[in-house]
């Protein structure tokens, strides 16, 4: 999955979803690359901008829906009709992708791309809807979420980015509640 995700996300035109007849194929690819928790997902609606200590950020409202994420949801997301978020941790406490969420505005994309290349890091950068940058890490098979989170924290520290958010945020489900009542944190998708 990691090689396939890197190749797909770095070689397609800016908006591959406008290509007629390819929407379903592209949505299936994204659904496989960004597989996560199957019983819930997030949606995000941009409503304007706001000033933060790190610059101007697009602002909106997010909410979590307790239902499966479908191919139709992915197609609507890729067309720009809605914005979805996926929870990387699965019910069995594994992940196959994660992210370092760079929330600085404006983000110095060229500097981060050079740093990734110079350090030979297995990260795939994608611009976010809010104007930041997601640095994705993919694996070929699901691994325990605590290992995934630890690896991303290690990479972020090596890059000097210890203040950035790491996804997955959770590496296990709380023992006090049935896991079916828990969802974890989701990340907006590219």
Short mmCIF file of C-alpha atoms in Angstrom, two decimals:
data_model
loop_
_atom_site.label_atom_id
_atom_site.label_comp_id
_atom_site.label_asym_id
_atom_site.label_seq_id
_atom_site.Cartn_x
_atom_site.Cartn_y
_atom_site.Cartn_z
CA UNK A 1 0.00 0.00 0.00
CA UNK A 2 2.81 2.45 0.78
CA UNK A 3 4.36 2.34 -2.69
CA UNK A 4 0.93 2.40 -4.34
CA UNK A 5 -0.19 5.36 -2.21
CA UNK A 6 3.01 7.31 -2.89
CA UNK A 7 2.80 6.67 -6.62
CA UNK A 8 -0.89 7.54 -6.79
CA UNK A 9 -0.74 10.69 -4.70
CA UNK A 10 2.38 12.06 -6.40
CA UNK A 11 1.68 11.28 -10.07
CA UNK A 12 -1.95 12.24 -10.63
CA UNK A 13 -3.03 15.66 -11.88
CA UNK A 14 -4.16 18.22 -9.32
CA UNK A 15 -7.80 17.17 -9.67
CA UNK A 16 -7.90 13.68 -11.20
CA UNK A 17 -11.55 13.37 -10.23
CA UNK A 18 -12.66 15.60 -13.08
CA UNK A 19 -11.68 12.90 -15.57
CA UNK A 20 -14.91 11.40 -16.88
CA UNK A 21 -15.45 7.73 -16.18
CA UNK A 22 -12.64 7.49 -13.64
CA UNK A 23 -14.44 8.67 -10.50
CA UNK A 24 -15.44 5.23 -9.24
CA UNK A 25 -11.96 3.79 -9.93
CA UNK A 26 -10.28 6.70 -8.13
CA UNK A 27 -12.70 6.52 -5.19
CA UNK A 28 -12.02 2.77 -4.79
CA UNK A 29 -8.27 3.46 -4.80
CA UNK A 30 -8.58 6.16 -2.12
CA UNK A 31 -10.90 3.95 -0.04
CA UNK A 32 -8.26 1.18 -0.07
CA UNK A 33 -5.27 3.47 0.56
CA UNK A 34 -6.99 5.28 3.44
CA UNK A 35 -8.75 2.32 5.06
CA UNK A 36 -9.51 2.91 8.73
CA UNK A 37 -12.30 2.47 11.26
CA UNK A 38 -15.24 1.02 9.33
CA UNK A 39 -18.11 2.06 11.62
CA UNK A 40 -17.61 5.85 11.77
CA UNK A 41 -16.12 8.77 9.85
CA UNK A 42 -16.02 12.54 9.97
CA UNK A 43 -17.26 15.38 7.79
CA UNK A 44 -15.93 18.93 7.71
CA UNK A 45 -17.60 22.08 6.36
CA UNK A 46 -15.40 25.12 5.65
CA UNK A 47 -17.14 28.33 6.69
CA UNK A 48 -14.47 31.02 6.34
CA UNK A 49 -11.06 31.86 7.78
CA UNK A 50 -9.65 32.65 11.21
CA UNK A 51 -6.42 34.10 12.54
CA UNK A 52 -4.25 31.77 14.61
CA UNK A 53 -0.85 32.21 16.24
CA UNK A 54 0.56 30.38 13.20
CA UNK A 55 -1.21 32.50 10.54
CA UNK A 56 -4.55 32.58 8.69
CA UNK A 57 -6.32 29.24 8.59
CA UNK A 58 -9.49 28.16 6.79
CA UNK A 59 -12.10 27.60 9.48
CA UNK A 60 -15.05 25.26 9.63
CA UNK A 61 -17.05 22.79 11.63
CA UNK A 62 -16.48 19.07 11.88
CA UNK A 63 -18.62 16.27 13.21
CA UNK A 64 -18.39 12.52 13.54
CA UNK A 65 -21.01 10.24 12.02
CA UNK A 66 -21.56 6.78 13.50
CA UNK A 67 -22.04 4.93 10.23
CA UNK A 68 -19.83 3.20 7.67
CA UNK A 69 -17.95 5.30 5.11
CA UNK A 70 -19.12 4.23 1.66
CA UNK A 71 -17.85 4.45 -1.89
CA UNK A 72 -20.54 7.08 -2.55
CA UNK A 73 -19.15 9.22 0.29
CA UNK A 74 -15.67 8.97 -1.26
CA UNK A 75 -17.01 9.93 -4.69
CA UNK A 76 -18.76 13.01 -3.24
CA UNK A 77 -15.56 13.93 -1.36
CA UNK A 78 -13.37 13.63 -4.45
CA UNK A 79 -15.83 15.73 -6.48
CA UNK A 80 -15.57 18.44 -3.80
CA UNK A 81 -19.23 18.16 -2.75
CA UNK A 82 -18.29 17.29 0.83
CA UNK A 83 -15.16 16.82 2.92
CA UNK A 84 -14.66 13.52 4.73
CA UNK A 85 -12.31 12.40 7.46
CA UNK A 86 -11.11 8.89 8.23
CA UNK A 87 -10.20 7.48 11.64
CA UNK A 88 -6.91 5.60 11.10
CA UNK A 89 -7.20 3.19 14.05
CA UNK A 90 -9.35 0.10 13.40
CA UNK A 91 -11.37 -2.01 15.83
CA UNK A 92 -8.42 -4.38 16.22
CA UNK A 93 -6.16 -1.43 17.23
CA UNK A 94 -4.09 -1.47 14.03
CA UNK A 95 -3.37 1.10 11.32
CA UNK A 96 -2.05 1.02 7.77
CA UNK A 97 -1.56 4.78 7.46
CA UNK A 98 -0.87 7.73 9.71
CA UNK A 99 0.00 11.38 9.46
CA UNK A 100 2.01 14.27 10.86
CA UNK A 101 -0.41 17.22 10.68
CA UNK A 102 1.55 20.41 9.95
CA UNK A 103 -0.65 23.34 11.01
CA UNK A 104 1.35 26.45 10.18
CA UNK A 105 0.12 29.13 7.83
CA UNK A 106 1.51 29.68 5.35
CA UNK A 107 3.39 26.39 5.36
CA UNK A 108 6.85 26.26 3.77
CA UNK A 109 6.16 23.28 1.51
CA UNK A 110 9.48 23.48 -0.36
CA UNK A 111 11.46 23.41 2.90
CA UNK A 112 9.53 20.37 4.19
CA UNK A 113 9.85 18.52 0.87
CA UNK A 114 13.61 19.14 0.91
CA UNK A 115 13.84 17.98 4.53
CA UNK A 116 11.90 14.79 3.71
CA UNK A 117 14.20 14.11 0.75
CA UNK A 118 17.43 14.96 2.61
CA UNK A 119 16.45 12.70 5.53
CA UNK A 120 15.18 9.93 3.20
CA UNK A 121 11.87 9.83 5.06
CA UNK A 122 9.04 7.59 3.75
CA UNK A 123 6.49 10.44 3.92
CA UNK A 124 4.01 11.60 1.29
CA UNK A 125 3.14 15.31 1.64
CA UNK A 126 -0.38 16.49 0.73
CA UNK A 127 -1.76 20.02 1.07
CA UNK A 128 -4.75 20.29 3.39
CA UNK A 129 -8.05 22.04 2.87
CA UNK A 130 -7.16 24.52 5.61
CA UNK A 131 -3.86 25.46 3.95
CA UNK A 132 -1.51 23.29 6.03
CA UNK A 133 0.26 20.07 5.09
CA UNK A 134 -0.31 16.40 5.92
CA UNK A 135 2.78 14.18 5.91
CA UNK A 136 1.46 10.65 5.37
CA UNK A 137 3.19 7.40 6.26
CA UNK A 138 1.82 4.19 4.75
CA UNK A 139 2.53 0.52 5.43
CA UNK A 140 1.98 -2.54 3.29
CA UNK A 141 -0.03 -4.28 6.01
CA UNK A 142 -1.80 -3.14 9.18
CA UNK A 143 0.47 -2.83 12.23
CA UNK A 144 -0.35 -2.14 15.89
CA UNK A 145 -1.45 1.48 16.28
CA UNK A 146 0.92 2.07 19.21
CA UNK A 147 3.88 1.18 16.96
CA UNK A 148 2.57 3.40 14.17
CA UNK A 149 2.05 6.36 16.50
CA UNK A 150 5.49 5.87 18.07
CA UNK A 151 7.18 5.78 14.65
CA UNK A 152 5.46 8.99 13.54
CA UNK A 153 6.42 10.71 16.81
CA UNK A 154 10.03 9.60 16.24
CA UNK A 155 10.00 10.96 12.66
CA UNK A 156 8.39 14.25 13.74
CA UNK A 157 11.02 14.71 16.46
CA UNK A 158 13.85 14.01 13.99
CA UNK A 159 12.35 16.70 11.72
CA UNK A 160 12.12 19.17 14.62
CA UNK A 161 8.31 19.08 14.48
CA UNK A 162 7.40 17.99 18.02
CA UNK A 163 4.45 20.41 18.23
CA UNK A 164 2.58 18.89 15.26
CA UNK A 165 -0.41 16.61 15.80
CA UNK A 166 0.08 12.92 15.08
CA UNK A 167 -2.60 10.63 13.65
CA UNK A 168 -3.55 8.10 14.83
CA UNK A 169 -4.19 10.00 18.05
CA UNK A 170 -5.37 6.85 19.81
CA UNK A 171 -3.34 3.66 19.88
CA UNK A 172 -5.90 1.61 21.81
CA UNK A 173 -9.54 1.73 22.82
CA UNK A 174 -10.45 2.71 26.38
CA UNK A 175 -11.28 -0.29 28.56
CA UNK A 176 -14.08 1.54 30.46
CA UNK A 177 -16.43 1.69 27.43
CA UNK A 178 -17.39 -0.81 24.77
CA UNK A 179 -15.26 0.00 21.72
CA UNK A 180 -18.43 0.19 19.62
CA UNK A 181 -19.26 3.43 21.50
CA UNK A 182 -15.82 4.93 20.77
CA UNK A 183 -14.69 6.46 17.49
CA UNK A 184 -11.26 8.05 17.85
CA UNK A 185 -10.10 11.17 16.03
CA UNK A 186 -10.43 11.51 12.29
CA UNK A 187 -8.27 13.31 9.76
CA UNK A 188 -9.54 15.23 6.72
CA UNK A 189 -8.68 13.34 3.57
CA UNK A 190 -6.79 14.70 0.55
#
